[in-house]
Coordinates of C-alpha atoms and ligand atoms in Angstrom, one line a residue:
M30 CA 0.0 0.0 0.0
H31 CA 3.0 2.2 -0.4
N32 CA 1.4 4.2 -3.3
I33 CA -1.7 4.6 -1.4
Y34 CA 0.3 5.9 1.6
L35 CA 2.1 8.5 -0.6
K36 CA -1.2 9.5 -2.2
L37 CA -2.9 10.0 1.2
N38 CA 0.0 11.9 2.6
K39 CA -0.1 14.3 -0.3
H40 CA -3.8 14.9 0.2
I41 CA -3.3 15.5 3.9
Q42 CA -0.4 18.0 3.2
T43 CA -2.6 19.9 0.8
A44 CA -5.4 19.9 3.3
L45 CA -3.1 21.3 6.0
D46 CA -1.7 23.9 3.6
S47 CA -5.2 25.2 2.7
A48 CA -6.6 25.0 6.2
F49 CA -3.6 26.7 7.9
P50 CA -1.9 28.7 5.1
E51 CA 0.1 31.0 7.4
E52 CA 1.4 28.3 9.7
A53 CA 2.1 26.0 6.8
A54 CA 4.1 28.7 5.0
H55 CA 6.0 29.4 8.2
A56 CA 6.8 25.8 8.8
K57 CA 8.0 25.4 5.2
K58 CA 10.4 28.3 5.6
E59 CA 11.9 26.6 8.6
G60 CA 12.5 23.6 6.4
N61 CA 9.9 21.4 7.8
L62 CA 6.2 20.6 7.1
L63 CA 3.3 20.4 9.4
N64 CA 3.6 16.7 10.1
P65 CA 0.4 14.7 10.2
Q66 CA 2.3 11.5 11.2
L67 CA 0.4 9.3 8.8
A68 CA 0.9 5.6 9.7
K69 CA -0.4 2.1 9.1
A70 CA -3.4 1.5 11.3
T71 CA -2.5 -0.5 14.4
K72 CA -5.7 -2.4 14.4
P73 CA -8.1 -3.5 11.7
E74 CA -11.0 -1.7 13.3
F75 CA -9.1 1.6 12.8
G76 CA -9.2 1.1 9.0
D77 CA -6.1 1.1 6.9
F78 CA -4.2 4.2 8.0
Q79 CA -4.3 6.6 10.9
I80 CA -3.3 10.2 11.4
N81 CA -1.4 10.4 14.7
G82 CA 0.0 13.9 14.5
V83 CA -3.1 15.9 15.5
F84 CA -1.9 16.3 19.1
S85 CA 1.5 17.8 18.2
L86 CA -0.2 19.9 15.5
A87 CA -2.6 21.2 18.1
K88 CA 0.4 22.6 20.0
T89 CA 1.9 24.3 17.0
L90 CA -1.5 25.6 15.8
R91 CA -2.7 26.4 19.4
K92 CA -6.2 24.9 18.9
P93 CA -7.8 21.9 20.6
P94 CA -7.0 18.6 18.9
R95 CA -10.5 17.6 18.2
Q96 CA -11.1 20.9 16.4
I97 CA -8.0 20.4 14.3
A98 CA -9.1 16.9 13.4
E99 CA -12.5 18.2 12.3
I100 CA -10.8 20.9 10.1
I101 CA -8.5 18.4 8.5
V102 CA -11.4 16.0 7.7
K103 CA -13.6 18.8 6.3
Q104 CA -10.7 19.9 4.1
L105 CA -9.9 16.4 2.9
V106 CA -13.4 15.5 1.7
K107 CA -13.6 18.7 -0.4
S108 CA -11.3 16.8 -2.9
D109 CA -13.0 14.6 -5.5
D110 CA -9.9 12.6 -5.9
F111 CA -9.7 11.9 -2.2
N112 CA -13.3 10.8 -2.2
S113 CA -12.6 8.5 -5.1
F114 CA -10.4 6.2 -3.1
C115 CA -10.9 6.9 0.6
L116 CA -14.1 6.5 2.7
P117 CA -15.1 9.6 4.7
P118 CA -12.5 9.8 7.5
E119 CA -13.5 9.0 11.1
I120 CA -12.4 11.0 14.1
A121 CA -11.7 8.7 17.0
G122 CA -11.0 9.6 20.7
P123 CA -9.6 13.0 21.4
G124 CA -8.2 13.5 17.9
F125 CA -7.0 10.5 15.9
I126 CA -8.2 10.3 12.3
N127 CA -8.9 6.8 10.9
L128 CA -8.8 6.3 7.2
T129 CA -10.2 3.4 5.3
I130 CA -9.5 2.8 1.6
Q131 CA -12.5 2.0 -0.6
N132 CA -13.0 -1.6 -1.7
N133 CA -13.0 -0.9 -5.4
Y134 CA -9.7 1.0 -5.1
L135 CA -8.1 -1.9 -3.2
T136 CA -9.4 -4.3 -5.9
K137 CA -7.9 -2.1 -8.6
E138 CA -4.5 -2.2 -6.8
L139 CA -4.8 -6.0 -6.4
I140 CA -5.5 -6.5 -10.1
S141 CA -2.4 -4.6 -11.0
L142 CA -0.3 -7.1 -9.0
L143 CA -1.4 -9.9 -11.3
T144 CA 0.8 -8.6 -14.1
D145 CA 3.6 -7.1 -12.0
E146 CA 6.6 -9.3 -11.6
H147 CA 7.7 -7.1 -8.7
L148 CA 4.4 -7.6 -6.9
G149 CA 3.9 -3.9 -6.2
V150 CA 7.4 -3.3 -4.8
P151 CA 9.0 -0.2 -6.4
F152 CA 12.2 -0.8 -8.4
A153 CA 14.9 1.8 -7.9
T154 CA 16.7 2.9 -11.1
E155 CA 19.6 5.1 -12.1
N156 CA 17.5 8.1 -13.0
S157 CA 14.7 8.5 -10.7
D158 CA 13.8 9.9 -7.3
D159 CA 14.0 6.4 -6.0
K160 CA 17.6 6.1 -6.9
S161 CA 19.4 2.9 -7.2
E162 CA 22.6 2.7 -5.1
S163 CA 25.8 0.7 -5.1
V164 CA 25.6 -1.3 -2.0
I165 CA 28.2 -3.6 -0.5
V166 CA 27.1 -6.3 1.9
D167 CA 30.1 -7.7 3.8
F168 CA 29.0 -10.9 5.3
S169 CA 29.9 -14.5 6.3
S170 CA 33.6 -13.8 6.4
P171 CA 35.1 -16.8 8.2
N172 CA 38.7 -17.2 9.0
I173 CA 41.1 -19.5 7.0
A174 CA 42.3 -22.5 8.9
K175 CA 39.7 -22.0 11.6
E176 CA 36.3 -23.6 11.6
M177 CA 33.4 -21.7 10.3
H178 CA 31.2 -21.4 13.5
V179 CA 27.5 -20.7 14.2
G180 CA 28.3 -16.9 14.4
H181 CA 29.5 -17.1 10.8
L182 CA 26.4 -19.1 9.9
R183 CA 24.2 -16.3 11.3
S184 CA 26.1 -13.7 9.3
T185 CA 25.9 -15.8 6.2
I186 CA 22.1 -16.3 6.5
I187 CA 21.2 -12.7 7.5
G188 CA 23.7 -11.1 5.0
D189 CA 22.4 -13.2 2.1
S190 CA 18.9 -12.2 2.8
L191 CA 19.7 -8.5 3.1
A192 CA 21.6 -8.7 -0.2
R193 CA 18.7 -10.4 -1.9
I194 CA 16.2 -7.8 -0.7
L195 CA 18.4 -4.9 -1.7
S196 CA 19.0 -6.4 -5.2
F197 CA 15.2 -7.0 -5.6
R198 CA 14.7 -3.3 -4.8
G199 CA 17.0 -2.5 -7.8
H200 CA 20.2 -1.7 -6.0
N201 CA 23.5 -2.8 -7.3
V202 CA 24.8 -5.2 -4.7
L203 CA 28.3 -6.5 -4.2
R204 CA 28.3 -9.5 -1.8
L205 CA 31.8 -9.6 -0.2
N206 CA 33.3 -12.4 1.8
H207 CA 35.9 -10.6 3.9
V208 CA 37.7 -13.8 4.9
G209 CA 40.4 -13.7 7.5
D210 CA 43.2 -14.9 5.1
W211 CA 46.1 -12.9 6.4
G212 CA 47.9 -12.4 9.7
T213 CA 49.6 -14.1 12.5
Q214 CA 47.7 -17.4 12.3
F215 CA 49.7 -18.3 9.1
G216 CA 53.0 -17.8 10.8
M217 CA 52.1 -20.3 13.5
L218 CA 50.5 -22.7 11.1
I219 CA 53.3 -22.8 8.6
T220 CA 55.9 -23.2 11.4
H221 CA 54.0 -26.0 12.9
L222 CA 53.3 -27.8 9.6
K223 CA 56.9 -27.5 8.5
R224 CA 57.7 -29.7 11.4
V225 CA 54.8 -32.2 11.5
A226 CA 53.3 -32.4 8.0
P227 CA 55.6 -30.6 5.5
Q228 CA 53.9 -32.3 2.6
A229 CA 50.7 -30.2 3.4
L230 CA 52.6 -27.1 2.4
E231 CA 53.7 -28.4 -0.9
K232 CA 50.8 -30.4 -2.3
A233 CA 47.1 -29.8 -2.5
N234 CA 44.5 -32.0 -0.7
V235 CA 46.9 -33.5 1.8
V236 CA 44.9 -32.1 4.7
D237 CA 41.2 -31.2 5.0
L238 CA 39.8 -28.4 7.1
G239 CA 39.2 -30.6 10.1
D240 CA 42.9 -31.4 10.1
L241 CA 43.8 -27.8 9.6
V242 CA 41.7 -26.7 12.5
E243 CA 43.4 -29.3 14.6
F244 CA 46.9 -28.3 13.4
Y245 CA 46.0 -24.7 14.2
R246 CA 45.0 -25.6 17.7
Q247 CA 48.3 -27.4 18.2
A248 CA 50.2 -24.5 16.7
K249 CA 48.5 -22.0 18.9
K250 CA 49.3 -24.1 22.0
K251 CA 53.0 -24.3 21.0
F252 CA 53.0 -20.6 20.3
D253 CA 51.7 -19.8 23.8
E254 CA 54.2 -22.1 25.5
D255 CA 57.4 -22.1 23.4
E256 CA 59.4 -18.9 22.9
Y257 CA 61.5 -20.3 20.1
F258 CA 58.4 -21.3 18.3
Q259 CA 57.1 -17.8 18.7
T260 CA 60.2 -16.3 17.1
C261 CA 60.0 -18.7 14.2
S262 CA 56.3 -17.9 13.7
R263 CA 56.9 -14.2 13.6
E264 CA 59.7 -14.7 11.1
E265 CA 57.3 -16.7 9.0
V266 CA 54.8 -13.9 9.0
V267 CA 57.4 -11.4 8.0
K268 CA 58.5 -13.7 5.2
L269 CA 55.0 -14.1 4.0
Q270 CA 54.3 -10.4 4.1
K271 CA 57.5 -9.7 2.2
G272 CA 56.2 -11.9 -0.5
N273 CA 58.6 -14.8 -0.1
N274 CA 57.7 -17.3 -2.8
E275 CA 57.8 -20.5 -0.7
S276 CA 55.7 -18.9 2.0
L277 CA 53.2 -17.6 -0.5
Q278 CA 52.9 -21.0 -2.0
A279 CA 52.2 -22.5 1.4
W280 CA 49.7 -19.8 2.2
K281 CA 47.9 -20.3 -1.0
L282 CA 47.6 -24.1 -0.4
L283 CA 46.2 -23.5 3.1
C284 CA 43.6 -21.0 1.8
A285 CA 42.6 -23.2 -1.0
Q286 CA 42.0 -26.1 1.4
S287 CA 39.8 -23.9 3.7
R288 CA 38.0 -22.4 0.7
K289 CA 36.9 -25.8 -0.5
E290 CA 35.3 -26.5 2.9
F291 CA 33.6 -23.1 3.0
Q292 CA 32.3 -23.6 -0.5
N293 CA 30.7 -26.8 0.5
I294 CA 28.6 -25.0 3.1
Y295 CA 27.8 -22.2 0.7
D296 CA 26.6 -24.6 -1.9
R297 CA 24.4 -26.4 0.5
L298 CA 22.9 -23.1 1.7
D299 CA 22.7 -21.7 -1.9
I300 CA 24.8 -18.7 -1.0
D301 CA 26.5 -16.6 -3.6
L302 CA 29.6 -14.7 -2.4
C303 CA 32.5 -12.9 -3.9
E304 CA 35.6 -13.7 -1.9
R305 CA 37.8 -10.7 -1.2
G306 CA 39.8 -11.5 1.9
E307 CA 41.9 -9.3 4.2
S308 CA 45.0 -10.1 2.0
F309 CA 43.5 -8.0 -0.8
Y310 CA 44.0 -4.9 1.2
N311 CA 47.6 -5.6 2.1
P312 CA 49.0 -3.3 -0.6
F313 CA 47.0 -0.4 0.8
L314 CA 47.8 -0.7 4.5
S315 CA 50.8 1.7 4.5
D316 CA 48.8 4.3 2.5
V317 CA 46.1 4.2 5.2
V318 CA 48.7 4.9 7.9
E319 CA 50.2 7.7 5.8
D320 CA 46.8 9.2 5.2
L321 CA 46.0 9.2 8.9
Q322 CA 49.4 10.8 9.5
K323 CA 48.6 13.6 7.1
S324 CA 45.2 14.3 8.6
G325 CA 46.9 14.7 12.0
L326 CA 45.0 11.8 13.5
L327 CA 48.0 9.6 14.3
V328 CA 49.6 9.5 17.8
Q329 CA 52.7 7.5 18.8
D330 CA 52.0 5.5 21.9
A331 CA 54.5 3.1 23.4
G332 CA 56.1 2.7 19.9
A333 CA 52.8 1.9 18.2
Q334 CA 50.9 4.2 15.8
C335 CA 47.4 4.9 17.2
V336 CA 44.3 7.0 16.9
F337 CA 42.5 8.2 20.0
L338 CA 38.8 8.8 19.7
D339 CA 36.2 10.5 21.8
G340 CA 34.2 8.0 23.8
F341 CA 36.7 5.2 23.5
K342 CA 37.8 4.4 27.0
G343 CA 39.1 1.3 28.7
K344 CA 37.7 -0.2 31.9
D345 CA 40.0 2.0 34.0
G346 CA 38.4 5.1 32.3
N347 CA 41.6 5.9 30.5
P348 CA 41.4 6.7 26.7
L349 CA 41.7 3.5 24.7
P350 CA 43.8 3.8 21.5
I351 CA 43.0 2.1 18.2
I352 CA 46.3 0.7 17.1
V353 CA 46.8 0.9 13.3
K354 CA 50.5 0.0 13.2
K355 CA 52.0 -2.2 15.9
R356 CA 55.4 -1.7 17.5
D357 CA 56.8 -4.5 15.4
G358 CA 55.6 -2.8 12.2
G359 CA 52.7 -5.2 11.7
F360 CA 49.1 -4.0 10.9
N361 CA 45.9 -4.9 12.7
Y362 CA 42.3 -6.0 11.9
A363 CA 41.3 -2.4 12.3
T364 CA 44.0 -1.2 9.7
T365 CA 42.6 -3.7 7.2
D366 CA 39.0 -2.5 7.8
L367 CA 40.2 1.1 7.3
A368 CA 41.8 0.2 4.0
A369 CA 38.7 -1.7 3.1
I370 CA 36.4 1.3 3.8
R371 CA 38.7 3.6 1.8
Y372 CA 38.7 1.2 -1.1
R373 CA 35.0 0.5 -1.1
L374 CA 34.0 4.2 -1.0
K375 CA 36.5 5.4 -3.6
S376 CA 35.1 5.6 -7.1
K377 CA 35.9 3.1 -9.8
P378 CA 38.4 2.0 -11.1
N379 CA 40.5 2.5 -8.0
G380 CA 37.7 1.4 -5.7
D381 CA 34.2 0.0 -5.6
G382 CA 32.3 3.4 -5.7
A383 CA 29.8 2.1 -3.1
S384 CA 27.4 4.5 -1.3
R385 CA 26.2 2.1 1.3
V386 CA 28.4 -0.5 3.1
I387 CA 26.7 -3.0 5.4
Y388 CA 28.7 -5.2 7.8
V389 CA 27.0 -8.2 9.2
T390 CA 28.8 -9.5 12.2
D391 CA 28.0 -10.4 15.8
S392 CA 27.4 -7.5 18.2
G393 CA 30.7 -8.2 19.9
Q394 CA 32.4 -6.3 17.1
A395 CA 30.2 -3.2 17.5
S396 CA 32.9 -1.0 19.1
H397 CA 35.4 -2.1 16.5
F398 CA 33.1 -0.9 13.7
A399 CA 32.1 2.3 15.6
G400 CA 35.8 3.0 15.9
V401 CA 36.8 2.4 12.3
F402 CA 33.7 4.3 11.0
Q403 CA 34.6 7.3 13.2
I404 CA 38.2 7.3 12.0
A405 CA 37.1 7.0 8.3
N406 CA 34.8 10.0 8.9
L407 CA 37.5 12.1 10.6
A408 CA 39.9 11.2 7.7
K409 CA 37.3 12.4 5.3
W410 CA 37.1 9.1 3.4
V411 CA 33.3 9.0 3.6
P412 CA 31.8 11.2 0.8
Q413 CA 28.6 13.0 1.5
G414 CA 25.5 10.8 1.4
C415 CA 27.5 7.6 1.9
L416 CA 26.5 5.3 4.7
L417 CA 28.6 2.8 6.7
E418 CA 26.4 0.5 8.8
H419 CA 27.2 -2.2 11.2
V420 CA 24.3 -4.8 11.3
P421 CA 24.9 -6.6 14.6
F422 CA 23.4 -9.8 15.8
G423 CA 23.3 -11.7 19.1
L424 CA 24.7 -15.0 20.0
V425 CA 23.3 -18.4 19.1
Q426 CA 22.5 -20.3 22.3
G427 CA 21.5 -23.9 23.1
E428 CA 18.1 -24.6 24.6
D429 CA 19.8 -24.2 28.0
G430 CA 20.5 -20.6 27.3
K431 CA 24.3 -21.3 27.2
K432 CA 26.6 -21.2 24.2
L433 CA 25.6 -23.8 21.6
K434 CA 27.7 -27.0 22.0
T435 CA 27.6 -30.6 21.2
R436 CA 26.5 -33.1 23.9
S437 CA 30.2 -33.8 24.6
G438 CA 30.8 -30.1 25.0
K439 CA 32.6 -29.4 21.8
T440 CA 31.8 -26.5 19.4
I441 CA 29.3 -27.6 16.8
R442 CA 30.5 -27.9 13.2
L443 CA 28.2 -26.3 10.7
K444 CA 28.3 -29.4 8.5
D445 CA 27.0 -31.5 11.3
L446 CA 24.4 -29.0 12.3
L447 CA 22.9 -29.0 8.7
D448 CA 23.1 -32.8 8.5
E449 CA 21.2 -33.1 11.8
A450 CA 18.5 -30.6 10.6
I451 CA 18.0 -32.7 7.5
E452 CA 18.0 -36.0 9.3
R453 CA 15.4 -34.8 11.7
A454 CA 13.3 -33.3 8.9
K455 CA 13.5 -36.7 7.3
A456 CA 12.4 -38.5 10.4
D457 CA 9.4 -36.1 10.8
L458 CA 8.4 -36.6 7.2
E459 CA 8.6 -40.4 7.3
R460 CA 6.4 -40.4 10.4
R461 CA 3.9 -38.2 8.7
L462 CA 3.9 -40.4 5.5
L463 CA 3.2 -43.4 7.7
E464 CA 0.4 -41.7 9.5
E465 CA -1.2 -40.5 6.3
G466 CA -0.6 -43.9 4.6
R467 CA 1.3 -42.2 1.8
V468 CA 4.0 -43.9 -0.2
E469 CA 6.7 -41.7 -1.7
S470 CA 10.0 -42.3 -3.6
Q471 CA 13.4 -42.1 -1.9
E472 CA 14.1 -39.2 -4.2
F473 CA 11.1 -37.3 -3.0
I474 CA 11.9 -38.0 0.6
A475 CA 15.5 -36.8 0.1
K476 CA 14.5 -33.6 -1.7
V477 CA 11.8 -32.7 0.8
S478 CA 13.8 -33.3 3.9
T479 CA 16.8 -31.4 2.5
T480 CA 14.6 -28.4 1.6
I481 CA 12.8 -28.4 4.9
G482 CA 15.9 -28.9 7.0
I483 CA 17.9 -26.1 5.4
A484 CA 14.8 -23.8 5.3
A485 CA 14.1 -24.5 9.0
V486 CA 17.7 -23.5 10.0
K487 CA 17.6 -20.3 7.9
Y488 CA 14.1 -19.3 8.9
A489 CA 14.7 -19.9 12.6
D490 CA 17.6 -17.5 12.4
L491 CA 15.9 -14.8 10.3
S492 CA 12.6 -14.8 12.1
Q493 CA 14.3 -13.6 15.3
N494 CA 15.0 -10.0 15.8
R495 CA 18.7 -10.3 15.0
I496 CA 19.8 -8.0 17.9
T497 CA 18.8 -10.5 20.5
N498 CA 20.5 -13.8 21.3
Y499 CA 18.6 -16.7 19.9
Q500 CA 18.0 -20.1 21.2
F501 CA 18.6 -22.8 18.7
S502 CA 16.0 -25.6 18.9
F503 CA 15.6 -28.3 16.2
N504 CA 12.2 -29.1 17.6
K505 CA 10.8 -25.6 17.4
M506 CA 12.3 -24.8 14.0
L507 CA 11.0 -28.0 12.4
S508 CA 7.5 -27.8 13.8
L509 CA 4.6 -27.5 11.4
Q510 CA 2.9 -25.1 13.9
G511 CA 3.9 -21.6 14.7
N512 CA 6.2 -19.1 13.0
T513 CA 8.4 -21.7 11.3
A514 CA 9.6 -22.5 7.8
P515 CA 7.5 -25.7 7.6
Y516 CA 4.3 -23.7 8.4
L517 CA 5.0 -21.3 5.6
L518 CA 6.0 -24.0 3.1
Y519 CA 2.9 -25.8 3.9
A520 CA 0.7 -22.9 3.0
L521 CA 2.4 -22.9 -0.4
V522 CA 1.8 -26.6 -0.7
R523 CA -1.9 -26.0 -0.2
I524 CA -1.9 -23.5 -3.0
A525 CA 0.0 -25.8 -5.3
G526 CA -2.6 -28.5 -4.4
I527 CA -5.4 -26.2 -5.5
N528 CA -3.6 -25.6 -8.8
R529 CA -3.1 -29.3 -9.4
K530 CA -6.7 -30.0 -8.9
G531 CA -7.5 -27.7 -11.8
G532 CA -7.8 -24.5 -10.0
N533 CA -5.6 -22.5 -12.2
F534 CA -6.5 -18.9 -12.1
D535 CA -7.7 -17.4 -15.3
L536 CA -6.3 -14.0 -16.0
K537 CA -9.3 -13.1 -18.1
L538 CA -11.4 -12.7 -15.0
T539 CA -13.5 -9.6 -15.3
Y540 CA -13.7 -7.4 -12.3
P541 CA -13.5 -9.5 -9.1
Q542 CA -16.2 -9.0 -6.4
F543 CA -15.0 -9.9 -2.9
T544 CA -17.8 -10.4 -0.4
E545 CA -16.5 -12.2 2.6
P546 CA -14.4 -10.7 5.4
Q547 CA -11.8 -13.5 5.1
E548 CA -11.3 -12.4 1.5
W549 CA -10.9 -8.8 2.3
A550 CA -8.5 -9.6 5.1
L551 CA -6.4 -11.4 2.5
V552 CA -6.7 -8.7 -0.1
R553 CA -5.4 -6.1 2.5
E554 CA -2.5 -8.4 3.6
I555 CA -1.4 -9.1 0.1
L556 CA -1.2 -5.4 -0.6
K557 CA 1.2 -4.8 2.3
F558 CA 4.1 -6.7 0.7
D559 CA 5.6 -3.5 -0.7
D560 CA 5.6 -1.7 2.7
V561 CA 7.4 -4.6 4.3
I562 CA 10.1 -4.7 1.7
L563 CA 10.7 -1.0 2.0
E564 CA 10.9 -1.3 5.7
V565 CA 13.5 -4.1 5.6
E566 CA 15.5 -2.1 3.1
K567 CA 15.7 0.8 5.6
E568 CA 16.0 -1.0 8.9
L569 CA 17.8 -4.1 7.7
L570 CA 15.6 -6.4 9.9
P571 CA 14.7 -9.5 7.9
N572 CA 12.5 -10.7 10.8
R573 CA 9.9 -8.1 9.6
L574 CA 9.6 -9.9 6.4
C575 CA 9.2 -13.2 8.3
T576 CA 6.5 -11.8 10.5
Y577 CA 4.6 -10.6 7.5
L578 CA 4.9 -13.9 5.6
F579 CA 3.7 -15.7 8.7
E580 CA 0.7 -13.4 9.1
L581 CA -0.1 -13.7 5.4
S582 CA 0.0 -17.5 5.8
Q583 CA -2.3 -17.4 8.8
I584 CA -4.8 -15.2 7.1
F585 CA -4.6 -17.4 4.0
N586 CA -5.2 -20.5 6.1
R587 CA -8.2 -19.0 7.8
F588 CA -9.6 -18.1 4.3
Y589 CA -8.8 -21.7 3.1
D590 CA -10.3 -23.4 6.1
Q591 CA -13.5 -21.2 6.4
L592 CA -14.5 -20.7 2.8
P593 CA -15.0 -23.2 0.0
I594 CA -12.6 -22.5 -2.9
L595 CA -12.8 -25.1 -5.6
K596 CA -16.3 -26.0 -4.6
S597 CA -17.5 -22.4 -4.8
N598 CA -19.6 -21.0 -7.7
E599 CA -18.6 -18.2 -10.0
P600 CA -17.9 -15.4 -9.6
S601 CA -16.5 -16.4 -6.1
L602 CA -14.5 -19.3 -7.6
S603 CA -12.4 -17.0 -9.8
C604 CA -12.1 -14.4 -7.1
R605 CA -10.8 -16.9 -4.6
L606 CA -8.4 -18.5 -7.1
M607 CA -7.1 -15.0 -7.8
L608 CA -6.3 -14.7 -4.1
C609 CA -4.7 -18.1 -4.0
R610 CA -2.5 -17.2 -6.9
L611 CA -1.4 -13.8 -5.4
T612 CA -0.8 -15.3 -2.0
G613 CA 1.3 -18.0 -3.6
D614 CA 3.3 -15.4 -5.7
I615 CA 4.1 -13.4 -2.6
L616 CA 4.9 -16.3 -0.3
R617 CA 7.3 -17.7 -3.0
K618 CA 8.9 -14.4 -3.6
G619 CA 9.2 -13.6 0.1
L620 CA 10.8 -16.9 0.9
H621 CA 13.1 -16.5 -2.0
L622 CA 14.2 -13.2 -0.6
L623 CA 15.0 -15.0 2.7
G624 CA 17.1 -17.5 0.7
I625 CA 14.6 -20.3 1.2
S626 CA 13.5 -22.7 -1.6
T627 CA 9.9 -23.8 -1.8
L628 CA 8.1 -27.1 -2.5
E629 CA 5.1 -28.2 -4.5
R630 CA 4.4 -31.1 -2.2
M631 CA 5.7 -32.1 1.2
Ligands
LIG730 N1 36.7 -12.6 9.9 C1 35.9 -11.9 10.9 C2 35.5 -12.8 12.0 O1 35.5 -14.0 11.9 C3 34.7 -11.1 10.4 C4 35.0 -10.1 9.3 C5 33.8 -9.1 9.2 N2 34.1 -8.1 8.2 C6 34.9 -7.1 8.3 N3 35.1 -6.3 7.3 N4 35.6 -6.9 9.4 O2 35.1 -12.4 13.1

């Protein structure tokens, strides 16, 4: 209903301008408008929209709210155009104005969705008010030679969905995998492997990621205990950073090995990513330090080059430096992120020319990003109108509220987690088939359980407000009841069933006539898809889309359970099939934007 919202807003502004010309002109001069605070209605009985701003207008205009509401309404209904799509407004309580859109107007909007691939969602383009932007989504970003953990899984799922939604809106999206492929871990790892498995540094496929992670653990232990090992590791890092051929060769092999494992997970999750790891920014690190020096931001502190920022204090209350060059000449995670910001915001061909950069990581990195964003701003690397945003998320916990672990207390491997989701989905499905006396092929069972298992994991993550911690529960996420992937997938299966039984909607339908409240509730919900997408684009909260799809499914199920569809007579039959078709289109598109594949039968 975004268009309707804009249209209404215009009418209300015009009404205010005509009713209060002096005050409106004054407000405009100050650079603001008399704000009616038009919003979606909070309850169906309030209609479709409500004007909430009468009370603050009353203060500005020095009149009682009720009187202002009456003046606005009187002005609104003077317009023929307004009366052609909106019912006479109702004043509620001390001065709320409720607005209900006329049925025939809603029907018209609904019909236009039938031929709109974008289902009513505006598409941003190069030359329009709704301008398409270059957006980078930095997500997933695991570290080489370390296991990809559930935090990376959250980042991967949330980042992918945001990238899909932004592309769907017409933005140019670059999906970057900022893998940790540089730094001290390689010094340790190479030193250790040289001693225990030198062949792994010379030939591909000698070790897999599981081994690498174990080697890394051993190396880290040695590093912490053994001084000589430490010196060797540091030398290895220096050799690598200087571009020593042998070291580079070993580094490449290790990266390739990890990459293969990561790719396995991405393939299973259907995630598209462009790998551009930390090593990419290596050539720009010294420029970053130089730039900061020039802008007078750099301070020497105990031999290190640092930046001190307002509001960055340690536990003792003393200012906390952000180190960009260590005493030994090495660079930090922060330096790499500064180089990345500089590169991403610089115009092409020396940069990405992005105007919005979104970082999806756990909230533990919030102060890191606040720091580097502040430095980038102070160094004037952020052109006007460009936006750097950290999209934080909470921890994944077990059902006991503690960190998610295996029964034996080890960290869970993603591969095992996905396997288990699929296994359990399969067991559920087989139980259901037995109960319903259905016989299905192994192929069907495999496909359905894989789709449901992966969908459940993704949806459970996305449907939570990402800021909070979330409790991982296979039972909840796989349930056919409640706000879960199986529940949504099932609504689509119902619609596919109707189509199979010959209920294919005929586009030639002449003007639909909806009569039942269950139909109207569905019409209204279908028309809210565009609002939700625009909201997610702004607030970067995919759970809003999940809630919407869940509500749409509930309203659809009520309609399906309470009204005959295939057994109804014309014109109801066509009208109802039209609602099935549009509900299906939106559910499918919405799930696709969450990265979830759908099924015809389950
Ligand atoms: N590799 C990091 C980690 O595992 C995440 C990187 C996020 N992106 C960034 N530009 N810093 O915690």
